[in-house]
Coordinates of C-alpha atoms in Angstrom, one line a residue:
H1 CA -0.1 0.0 0.0
R2 CA 2.9 2.3 0.6
T3 CA 3.4 5.3 -1.8
H4 CA 6.8 5.6 -3.3
D5 CA 8.2 8.4 -1.2
M6 CA 7.4 9.6 2.3
V7 CA 4.5 12.2 1.9
K8 CA 4.3 15.0 4.5
I9 CA 0.9 15.4 5.8
T10 CA -0.6 17.7 8.5
F11 CA -2.8 16.1 11.0
L12 CA -5.6 17.9 12.8
D13 CA -6.2 15.9 16.2
Y14 CA -8.5 17.9 18.5
G15 CA -8.4 15.3 21.2
A16 CA -11.2 12.9 20.4
G17 CA -11.4 9.1 20.4
N18 CA -9.2 6.6 18.7
I19 CA -7.0 8.4 16.1
R20 CA -4.1 6.1 16.8
S21 CA -5.4 3.7 14.1
L22 CA -5.5 6.4 11.5
R23 CA -1.9 7.5 12.3
N24 CA -0.9 3.9 12.0
A25 CA -2.7 3.5 8.7
L26 CA -1.2 6.8 7.3
T27 CA 2.3 5.7 8.4
K28 CA 1.7 2.3 6.7
V29 CA 1.0 3.9 3.3
G30 CA 4.1 6.2 3.6
C31 CA 3.2 9.4 5.4
E32 CA 5.4 11.6 7.5
I33 CA 3.0 13.1 10.1
Q34 CA 3.1 16.6 11.5
D35 CA 0.6 17.5 14.1
V36 CA -1.3 20.8 14.1
K37 CA -0.2 22.8 17.1
S38 CA -1.6 26.2 16.1
A39 CA -3.8 27.8 13.5
D40 CA -0.7 28.8 11.5
D41 CA 0.1 25.0 11.0
I42 CA -3.5 24.7 9.3
A43 CA -2.7 27.7 7.0
N44 CA 0.7 26.4 6.0
A45 CA -0.4 22.7 5.4
R46 CA 0.2 21.2 2.1
I47 CA -2.1 18.2 2.7
L48 CA -4.4 18.4 5.7
V49 CA -6.1 15.2 7.2
F50 CA -9.0 15.8 9.8
P51 CA -10.4 12.7 11.5
G52 CA -13.6 13.2 13.5
V53 CA -14.7 11.1 16.2
G54 CA -17.5 11.7 18.8
S55 CA -20.3 14.2 18.6
F56 CA -20.7 17.2 16.2
G57 CA -21.2 19.8 19.0
A58 CA -18.1 18.6 20.9
C59 CA -16.0 18.7 17.7
M60 CA -17.0 22.2 16.8
E61 CA -16.6 23.4 20.4
N62 CA -13.0 21.9 20.5
L63 CA -12.1 23.5 17.2
D64 CA -13.4 26.9 18.5
K65 CA -11.6 26.5 21.9
L66 CA -8.3 25.8 20.1
G67 CA -8.8 28.7 17.7
Y68 CA -8.8 26.6 14.7
T69 CA -12.2 27.1 13.2
D70 CA -11.6 30.2 11.0
A71 CA -8.2 28.8 9.8
L72 CA -9.8 25.5 8.9
R73 CA -12.8 27.0 7.0
A74 CA -10.4 29.4 5.1
Y75 CA -8.2 26.5 4.2
V76 CA -11.1 24.3 2.8
T77 CA -12.9 27.3 1.2
A78 CA -9.7 28.0 -0.8
G79 CA -9.9 24.5 -2.2
R80 CA -6.7 23.3 -0.8
C81 CA -5.9 19.7 -0.3
F82 CA -8.0 18.2 2.5
F83 CA -9.4 14.8 3.6
G84 CA -12.1 14.8 6.3
I85 CA -13.1 11.4 7.8
C86 CA -16.5 10.6 9.3
L87 CA -17.4 13.7 11.5
G88 CA -14.4 15.4 9.7
M89 CA -16.7 15.2 6.6
Q90 CA -20.0 16.2 8.4
C91 CA -18.3 19.3 9.9
L92 CA -18.0 20.6 6.3
F93 CA -21.7 21.2 6.2
E94 CA -23.9 23.9 7.9
S95 CA -25.3 22.2 10.9
S96 CA -26.3 18.9 12.5
E97 CA -29.5 17.6 14.2
E98 CA -27.1 15.9 16.6
S99 CA -26.1 19.3 18.2
P100 CA -28.9 21.9 17.6
G101 CA -27.7 25.5 17.5
V102 CA -24.1 24.5 16.7
K103 CA -22.8 25.8 13.4
G104 CA -20.5 23.7 11.2
L105 CA -17.9 25.1 8.9
G106 CA -20.7 25.8 6.2
V107 CA -18.4 24.9 3.2
I108 CA -21.0 22.5 1.8
P109 CA -24.7 23.6 1.7
G110 CA -27.0 21.4 3.8
K111 CA -27.6 19.9 7.1
V112 CA -26.6 16.6 8.8
T113 CA -29.8 14.7 9.9
R114 CA -30.6 11.6 11.8
F115 CA -31.7 8.3 10.3
T116 CA -35.5 8.3 10.3
D117 CA -36.5 4.8 9.1
P118 CA -37.9 2.9 12.1
T119 CA -37.1 -0.5 10.5
I120 CA -33.2 -0.2 10.7
S121 CA -30.8 -0.4 13.4
V122 CA -29.1 2.9 14.4
P123 CA -26.1 3.5 14.5
H124 CA -25.6 2.3 10.9
M125 CA -22.7 0.2 11.9
G126 CA -20.7 -2.3 9.7
W127 CA -19.5 -2.9 6.1
N128 CA -21.4 -1.2 3.3
A129 CA -20.5 -0.4 -0.3
L130 CA -20.5 2.7 -2.3
R131 CA -22.5 3.8 -5.4
K132 CA -20.1 6.1 -7.3
Q133 CA -21.7 9.4 -8.7
T134 CA -18.5 11.0 -9.9
D135 CA -15.3 9.7 -11.7
S136 CA -12.4 10.3 -9.3
A137 CA -9.0 8.9 -8.8
V138 CA -9.7 8.5 -5.1
L139 CA -12.4 5.8 -5.8
A140 CA -10.9 4.5 -9.1
P141 CA -9.5 1.3 -7.4
F142 CA -13.0 0.3 -6.3
A143 CA -16.0 -1.4 -7.8
S144 CA -19.5 0.3 -7.3
L145 CA -21.8 -1.9 -5.1
K146 CA -19.1 -4.4 -4.4
D147 CA -16.1 -3.2 -2.4
R148 CA -17.1 -2.6 1.2
F149 CA -16.0 0.0 3.7
Y150 CA -16.5 0.3 7.5
F151 CA -19.3 2.8 8.7
V152 CA -20.3 3.7 12.1
H153 CA -22.7 6.7 12.4
S154 CA -26.2 7.7 13.7
F155 CA -26.5 10.9 11.5
R156 CA -26.1 11.3 7.8
V157 CA -26.2 13.8 5.0
L158 CA -28.9 13.4 2.2
P159 CA -28.2 14.4 -1.4
T160 CA -29.8 17.6 -2.5
A161 CA -29.8 19.9 -5.6
E162 CA -27.6 22.3 -3.6
N163 CA -24.8 19.7 -2.6
K164 CA -25.0 17.8 -5.8
E165 CA -21.6 19.1 -7.2
W166 CA -19.9 17.7 -4.1
V167 CA -21.4 14.2 -4.1
L168 CA -18.7 11.6 -4.9
S169 CA -20.7 8.5 -3.7
L170 CA -23.9 7.5 -2.2
T171 CA -24.7 4.5 0.1
D172 CA -28.1 2.9 0.7
Y173 CA -29.4 2.1 4.1
G174 CA -33.0 1.6 5.1
S175 CA -35.9 2.4 2.7
T176 CA -35.3 3.0 -1.0
D177 CA -35.4 6.8 -0.7
A178 CA -32.8 6.9 2.0
A179 CA -29.5 6.9 0.2
F180 CA -27.0 9.1 1.9
V181 CA -23.8 10.9 0.9
S182 CA -20.9 8.5 1.7
S183 CA -18.1 10.6 0.2
V184 CA -17.6 14.2 -1.2
Q185 CA -15.0 15.8 -3.4
K186 CA -14.7 19.1 -5.1
G187 CA -11.4 19.9 -6.6
S188 CA -8.7 18.8 -3.9
V189 CA -11.2 18.8 -1.0
C190 CA -12.3 15.3 -0.1
G191 CA -14.3 13.7 2.7
C192 CA -15.8 10.3 3.5
Q193 CA -18.5 9.1 6.0
F194 CA -16.8 5.7 6.5
H195 CA -13.5 5.0 8.2
P196 CA -10.7 4.1 5.8
E197 CA -8.4 3.2 8.8
K198 CA -10.9 0.6 9.8
S199 CA -11.7 -0.8 6.4
G200 CA -8.9 -3.2 6.0
A201 CA -6.9 -3.4 2.6
N202 CA -9.7 -1.3 0.9
G203 CA -9.2 1.6 3.3
L204 CA -5.4 1.5 2.9
N205 CA -5.8 1.5 -0.8
L206 CA -8.2 4.5 -0.8
L207 CA -5.7 6.5 1.5
T208 CA -3.0 5.6 -1.1
A209 CA -5.3 6.8 -4.0
F210 CA -6.0 10.1 -2.1
L211 CA -2.2 10.8 -1.4
E212 CA -1.3 10.0 -5.1
Q213 CA -3.9 12.5 -6.3
A214 CA -2.8 15.1 -3.7
Q215 CA 0.8 15.1 -4.9
R216 CA -0.2 16.3 -8.5
D217 CA 0.2 19.9 -9.3
A218 CA -3.3 20.6 -10.8
P219 CA -6.6 19.8 -9.0
P220 CA -8.4 16.8 -10.4
V221 CA -11.1 17.1 -13.1
L222 CA -14.2 15.2 -12.0
N223 CA -16.9 13.8 -14.4
P224 CA -20.4 12.6 -13.2
T225 CA -20.9 8.9 -13.5
P226 CA -24.0 7.9 -11.6
T227 CA -24.3 4.2 -10.7
D228 CA -27.7 2.5 -10.5
G229 CA -28.5 -0.2 -8.2
A230 CA -28.4 -0.3 -4.3
T231 CA -25.8 -1.0 -1.7
V232 CA -26.5 -3.5 1.1
L233 CA -25.0 -3.5 4.6
A234 CA -23.3 -6.8 5.4
K235 CA -23.7 -9.0 8.3
R236 CA -20.5 -8.9 10.4
I237 CA -18.5 -11.9 11.6
I238 CA -16.7 -10.9 14.8
A239 CA -13.8 -12.8 16.5
C240 CA -13.7 -12.5 20.2
L241 CA -10.6 -13.1 22.4
D242 CA -11.2 -13.6 26.1
V243 CA -8.0 -12.3 27.7
R244 CA -6.8 -12.7 31.2
E245 CA -3.7 -13.2 33.3
N246 CA -2.7 -16.7 33.9
D247 CA -1.0 -17.9 37.1
S248 CA 2.4 -16.8 35.8
G249 CA 1.2 -13.3 35.2
D250 CA 1.2 -13.5 31.4
L251 CA -1.7 -12.2 29.3
V252 CA -3.3 -15.2 27.4
V253 CA -6.2 -15.8 25.3
T254 CA -8.6 -18.4 27.0
K255 CA -11.9 -19.8 26.5
G256 CA -14.3 -21.3 29.0
D257 CA -17.3 -23.7 29.3
Q258 CA -20.2 -21.7 30.6
Y259 CA -17.8 -19.1 32.0
D260 CA -15.3 -21.5 33.6
V261 CA -11.8 -20.9 32.0
R262 CA -9.7 -23.3 34.2
E263 CA -8.5 -26.7 32.9
K264 CA -10.6 -29.6 34.3
E265 CA -7.9 -31.4 36.2
E266 CA -7.4 -30.4 39.8
G267 CA -5.4 -27.2 40.3
G268 CA -5.6 -26.5 36.7
D269 CA -4.1 -23.4 35.3
V270 CA -6.0 -21.0 33.0
K271 CA -6.6 -22.5 29.5
N272 CA -3.9 -20.9 27.2
L273 CA -5.0 -20.6 23.5
G274 CA -2.4 -18.2 22.3
K275 CA -1.1 -14.6 22.5
P276 CA -3.6 -11.9 22.0
V277 CA -1.8 -9.7 19.5
E278 CA -0.8 -12.7 17.2
L279 CA -4.3 -14.1 17.3
A280 CA -5.9 -10.7 16.5
R281 CA -3.7 -10.3 13.6
R282 CA -4.3 -13.8 12.4
Y283 CA -8.1 -13.1 12.6
S284 CA -7.9 -9.9 10.8
D285 CA -5.8 -11.7 7.9
E286 CA -8.6 -14.3 7.8
G287 CA -11.3 -11.7 7.3
A288 CA -12.7 -11.0 10.7
D289 CA -15.0 -7.8 10.4
E290 CA -14.1 -6.9 14.0
V291 CA -12.0 -8.2 16.8
T292 CA -13.3 -7.9 20.5
F293 CA -11.0 -8.2 23.5
L294 CA -12.7 -9.1 26.7
N295 CA -10.4 -8.7 29.6
I296 CA -11.7 -11.2 32.2
T297 CA -8.8 -10.7 34.7
S298 CA -10.2 -10.2 38.2
F299 CA -9.3 -6.6 38.9
R300 CA -8.0 -5.6 42.3
G301 CA -6.9 -2.1 42.4
E302 CA -5.7 -0.8 39.0
V303 CA -8.5 -1.1 36.5
V304 CA -6.6 0.5 33.6
D305 CA -4.6 -2.6 32.8
A306 CA -1.2 -1.6 31.4
P307 CA -0.6 -4.9 29.6
M308 CA -4.1 -4.6 27.8
L309 CA -3.2 -1.1 26.7
R310 CA -0.1 -2.4 25.2
V311 CA -2.0 -5.2 23.4
L312 CA -4.2 -2.6 21.9
E313 CA -1.2 -0.5 20.8
L314 CA 0.5 -3.4 19.1
T315 CA -2.6 -4.8 17.5
S316 CA -3.6 -1.5 16.0
E317 CA -0.2 -1.2 14.3
H318 CA -1.2 -4.1 12.1
V319 CA -5.0 -4.7 12.4
F320 CA -7.1 -2.2 10.4
V321 CA -10.7 -3.3 11.4
P322 CA -12.6 -2.2 14.4
L323 CA -11.3 -3.2 17.9
C324 CA -13.5 -3.4 20.9
V325 CA -12.2 -4.0 24.5
G326 CA -14.3 -4.9 27.5
G327 CA -13.6 -5.6 31.2
G328 CA -13.2 -3.2 34.0
I329 CA -14.7 -0.1 32.3
R330 CA -15.8 1.6 35.5
A331 CA -14.8 4.2 38.1
Y332 CA -12.2 3.1 40.6
K333 CA -9.8 4.3 43.2
D334 CA -6.1 3.5 42.6
A335 CA -3.5 2.3 45.1
K336 CA -2.7 5.9 45.9
G337 CA -6.2 6.7 46.7
V338 CA -6.8 8.8 43.5
Q339 CA -10.3 8.5 42.1
H340 CA -10.6 7.7 38.3
S341 CA -13.9 8.0 36.3
S342 CA -15.0 5.5 33.9
L343 CA -14.4 8.1 31.3
D344 CA -10.7 8.2 32.2
V345 CA -10.5 4.4 31.8
A346 CA -12.3 4.4 28.4
A347 CA -10.1 7.3 27.3
A348 CA -7.0 5.4 28.1
Y349 CA -8.3 2.3 25.9
F350 CA -9.4 4.7 23.0
R351 CA -5.9 6.4 22.9
S352 CA -4.4 3.0 22.8
G353 CA -6.3 1.8 19.7
A354 CA -9.8 0.7 20.8
D355 CA -12.8 2.0 18.9
K356 CA -15.5 0.7 21.2
V357 CA -15.7 -0.3 24.9
S358 CA -17.8 -2.9 26.2
I359 CA -19.5 -2.5 29.6
G360 CA -20.9 -5.4 31.6
S361 CA -21.7 -5.4 35.3
D362 CA -21.7 -1.5 35.4
A363 CA -24.5 -1.5 32.8
V364 CA -26.8 -3.5 35.1
D365 CA -26.1 -1.0 38.0
A366 CA -26.8 1.9 35.7
A367 CA -30.0 0.2 34.5
E368 CA -31.3 -0.4 38.0
R369 CA -30.6 3.3 38.9
Y370 CA -32.4 4.3 35.7
Y371 CA -35.6 2.4 36.5
A372 CA -35.5 3.5 40.2
A373 CA -35.3 7.1 39.2
G374 CA -38.4 6.7 37.1
N375 CA -36.8 5.9 33.7
K376 CA -34.2 8.8 34.0
G377 CA -30.6 8.9 33.9
D378 CA -28.6 11.0 36.3
G379 CA -25.7 11.8 33.9
T380 CA -23.2 9.9 36.0
S381 CA -23.3 6.4 34.6
S382 CA -20.3 5.2 32.6
I383 CA -22.7 4.8 29.6
E384 CA -23.8 8.4 29.8
E385 CA -20.3 9.7 30.4
I386 CA -18.6 7.9 27.6
S387 CA -21.3 8.4 24.9
R388 CA -21.6 12.1 25.7
V389 CA -17.9 12.6 24.9
Y390 CA -17.2 9.8 22.4
G391 CA -20.6 9.2 20.7
R392 CA -23.1 6.5 21.1
Q393 CA -21.2 4.2 18.6
A394 CA -18.3 3.9 21.2
V395 CA -20.3 2.2 23.8
V396 CA -21.2 -1.5 23.6
I397 CA -23.2 -3.2 26.5
S398 CA -22.3 -6.8 27.2
V399 CA -25.3 -8.7 28.5
D400 CA -24.8 -12.0 30.3
P401 CA -28.2 -13.6 30.9
K402 CA -29.2 -17.1 31.9
R403 CA -32.5 -18.9 31.4
V404 CA -35.0 -19.1 34.2
Y405 CA -37.6 -21.7 33.3
V406 CA -41.3 -21.0 34.3
D407 CA -44.6 -22.9 34.1
A408 CA -46.6 -20.1 32.6
K409 CA -46.4 -16.6 31.3
E410 CA -49.1 -15.4 33.7
G411 CA -47.7 -14.3 37.0
C412 CA -44.3 -13.6 35.7
K413 CA -43.3 -9.8 35.5
H414 CA -40.5 -10.5 33.0
T415 CA -40.7 -11.1 29.2
V416 CA -41.3 -14.9 28.8
C417 CA -40.8 -16.8 25.5
E418 CA -41.2 -20.3 24.4
V419 CA -37.8 -22.0 23.5
P420 CA -37.3 -25.1 21.3
G421 CA -38.6 -28.1 23.1
G422 CA -41.7 -26.2 24.1
R423 CA -40.5 -25.0 27.5
L424 CA -41.1 -21.3 28.7
C425 CA -38.4 -19.2 30.2
W426 CA -37.2 -15.6 30.8
W427 CA -33.6 -14.5 30.7
Q428 CA -32.2 -13.1 33.9
C429 CA -29.3 -10.7 34.0
T430 CA -26.2 -11.6 35.8
V431 CA -23.1 -9.7 37.0
K432 CA -19.5 -10.5 38.0
G433 CA -19.0 -13.0 35.2
G434 CA -22.2 -14.8 35.7
R435 CA -21.7 -15.3 39.5
E436 CA -24.6 -13.1 40.7
T437 CA -28.0 -12.6 39.3
R438 CA -30.3 -9.5 39.5
D439 CA -34.2 -9.2 39.2
M440 CA -34.1 -7.8 35.8
D441 CA -34.4 -9.4 32.3
A442 CA -32.1 -9.0 29.4
F443 CA -34.5 -6.8 27.5
E444 CA -35.2 -4.4 30.2
L445 CA -31.4 -4.0 30.7
A446 CA -30.9 -3.3 27.0
Q447 CA -33.8 -0.9 26.7
A448 CA -32.5 1.2 29.8
C449 CA -28.9 1.2 28.4
E450 CA -30.1 2.4 25.0
A451 CA -32.0 5.2 26.6
L452 CA -28.8 6.0 28.5
G453 CA -26.6 6.3 25.4
A454 CA -25.4 2.7 24.4
G455 CA -24.8 2.1 20.8
E456 CA -24.7 -1.7 20.6
V457 CA -25.7 -5.0 22.4
L458 CA -23.3 -7.8 22.8
L459 CA -25.8 -10.5 23.6
N460 CA -24.3 -13.5 25.3
C461 CA -26.1 -16.5 26.9
I462 CA -24.5 -18.4 29.7
D463 CA -26.7 -21.6 29.0
M464 CA -25.2 -21.8 25.4
D465 CA -21.7 -20.6 26.2
G466 CA -19.0 -23.3 25.1
Q467 CA -21.6 -25.7 24.1
N468 CA -21.1 -25.4 20.2
S469 CA -24.7 -26.3 19.8
G470 CA -25.9 -23.0 18.2
F471 CA -26.9 -19.5 19.2
D472 CA -30.0 -18.9 21.5
T473 CA -32.1 -17.7 18.4
T474 CA -35.3 -17.1 20.5
L475 CA -33.2 -14.7 22.8
V476 CA -31.6 -12.9 19.9
R477 CA -35.0 -12.5 18.1
Q478 CA -36.7 -11.0 21.2
M479 CA -33.7 -8.6 21.7
K480 CA -33.9 -7.4 18.1
A481 CA -37.6 -6.6 18.7
S482 CA -36.8 -4.8 22.0
V483 CA -34.2 -2.3 20.9
R484 CA -33.2 -0.2 17.8
I485 CA -29.4 -0.3 18.3
P486 CA -27.4 -3.1 16.7
V487 CA -27.4 -6.6 18.3
I488 CA -24.5 -9.0 18.2
A489 CA -25.4 -12.7 18.6
S490 CA -22.8 -14.4 20.9
S491 CA -22.4 -17.8 22.7
G492 CA -22.9 -21.2 21.2
A493 CA -21.4 -21.1 17.7
G494 CA -20.2 -24.5 16.8
N495 CA -20.2 -24.5 12.9
P496 CA -21.1 -22.2 9.9
Q497 CA -24.6 -23.3 9.8
H498 CA -25.2 -21.8 13.2
F499 CA -24.4 -18.4 11.9
I500 CA -26.8 -18.9 9.0
D501 CA -29.6 -20.1 11.3
V502 CA -29.3 -17.2 13.6
F503 CA -29.0 -14.6 10.7
R504 CA -32.2 -16.2 9.2
G505 CA -34.1 -16.9 12.4
A506 CA -33.3 -13.7 14.3
D507 CA -31.8 -11.1 12.0
P508 CA -28.9 -9.9 14.3
D509 CA -26.5 -7.3 13.0
A510 CA -23.5 -9.6 13.7
G511 CA -22.5 -12.9 14.9
L512 CA -19.5 -13.6 17.2
A513 CA -17.5 -16.6 18.1
A514 CA -14.4 -17.3 20.1
G515 CA -13.4 -21.0 20.8
I516 CA -14.1 -22.4 17.4
F517 CA -11.8 -19.9 15.9
H518 CA -9.0 -20.2 18.4
R519 CA -9.0 -23.9 18.2
R520 CA -9.1 -23.7 14.3
E521 CA -12.2 -25.9 14.3
V522 CA -13.7 -23.6 11.8
G523 CA -12.1 -20.7 9.9
I524 CA -13.6 -17.2 9.7
D525 CA -13.3 -17.6 5.8
Q526 CA -15.4 -20.8 6.0
V527 CA -18.1 -19.1 8.0
K528 CA -18.2 -16.2 5.6
G529 CA -18.3 -18.5 2.5
A530 CA -21.2 -20.5 3.9
V531 CA -23.1 -17.3 4.9
V532 CA -22.6 -15.7 1.3
E533 CA -23.7 -19.1 -0.3
A534 CA -26.8 -19.0 1.8
G535 CA -27.6 -15.6 0.2
I536 CA -26.9 -13.5 3.2
P537 CA -24.8 -10.4 2.5
C538 CA -21.3 -10.6 4.1
R539 CA -17.9 -9.0 3.4
V540 CA -15.6 -11.5 1.6

């Protein structure tokens, strides 16, 4: 992917989210990066890259606070070489429904609006394709409707007569009239709604194409080339690594059976299935759409786990797909008596290369407080704090329910469903790795967390964990009916058919597995091949 000579680019980091991955991607394609330290650095830039992570309002507020807004507007208005990513593209527009009353740069006419189709999951999260509208060197390496890129956003820009001359590509999501603007270009000014640094080889190739165009003397000539058809969001296949310290103090990937990770013989050590960084890299090479690290070490004292931060840093140097980390995302007091917020913990993980954090037991506590307060948040939960600064898409809740069988639906205050075999049950929330239960069902938990600002549900099932007998399709189907945010089906995958069954039977946004991938019983490519052959959209 590397361009021939090192290309000097100026990087505008206003202090939000995971920009380490973009730095690593730019370095990989041959960039020498200079950081913006003052408005003059923007004015003097030859090529300016602006990654946006978080919320529209926080982004514009930070630009104002740093004194960059006017310099950035002048730079882009002058048609100088610019690449804005995700929020970095949205900020080029006049305003956003995400942050009423906050003005954008106003370079492109129009407003950023929320997805309105009630039948789709929001955020729009995962791998979708592009419909090229204009002939541009930046998109030349890619086939319309086929090559996929990674999107994660709750707000979008619709194409209008006023912004038509800027539209480079459209992407479809939801009802047929809801194509949104997925990339823009006018002269040397470019922007994309997706994340090239999280889009694997396609993303690196796109950054290379932009840099090659940026080094030409004359701005590119762009010709309209509208593409018919519609793009389709792919189902994601996610590889999960359960990481913990073994008795020697090393971080290892392990996998349990109904949450027990020790070897069966007496005094057994933690099962060791490999080193986290090597496995994550292998999964990325095999086509994993995301990699999730669940740190299941028992934390005593320091919650920000230095070895885990190092794992993320090393992984993000080579793995250019989304990374999620869970375990210990909560407020804590360190050995010196200093209090750290859950936001501090999440920020450390984001700076190290994580795109999302997964919250478990703390989410149950937050949901209990939410219902006790009459369905209201108090602004202090980890979900609220992190999503306010980094956006809803950065917060995943990990739900660990177990079945509770009942004789009849009547008299049970929880949502009861019939499972295969004809028995009735509800799904009780657990905390502390399944060791304690709470009087709340999985759907109540997810609805409260969605209201508090969570952007995705990682739905486990203790009864199915490690059994290799298939996902709990009834549980997943009911969860999809209960929330609008994306749902990841987890626990129980034993073969490719199990993914097909859950996608057909419950329509989750993603399927996750751990043990079968670690032990090489099934390859990620095998799962994807089977899913595509079954007529289900998937990135291959």
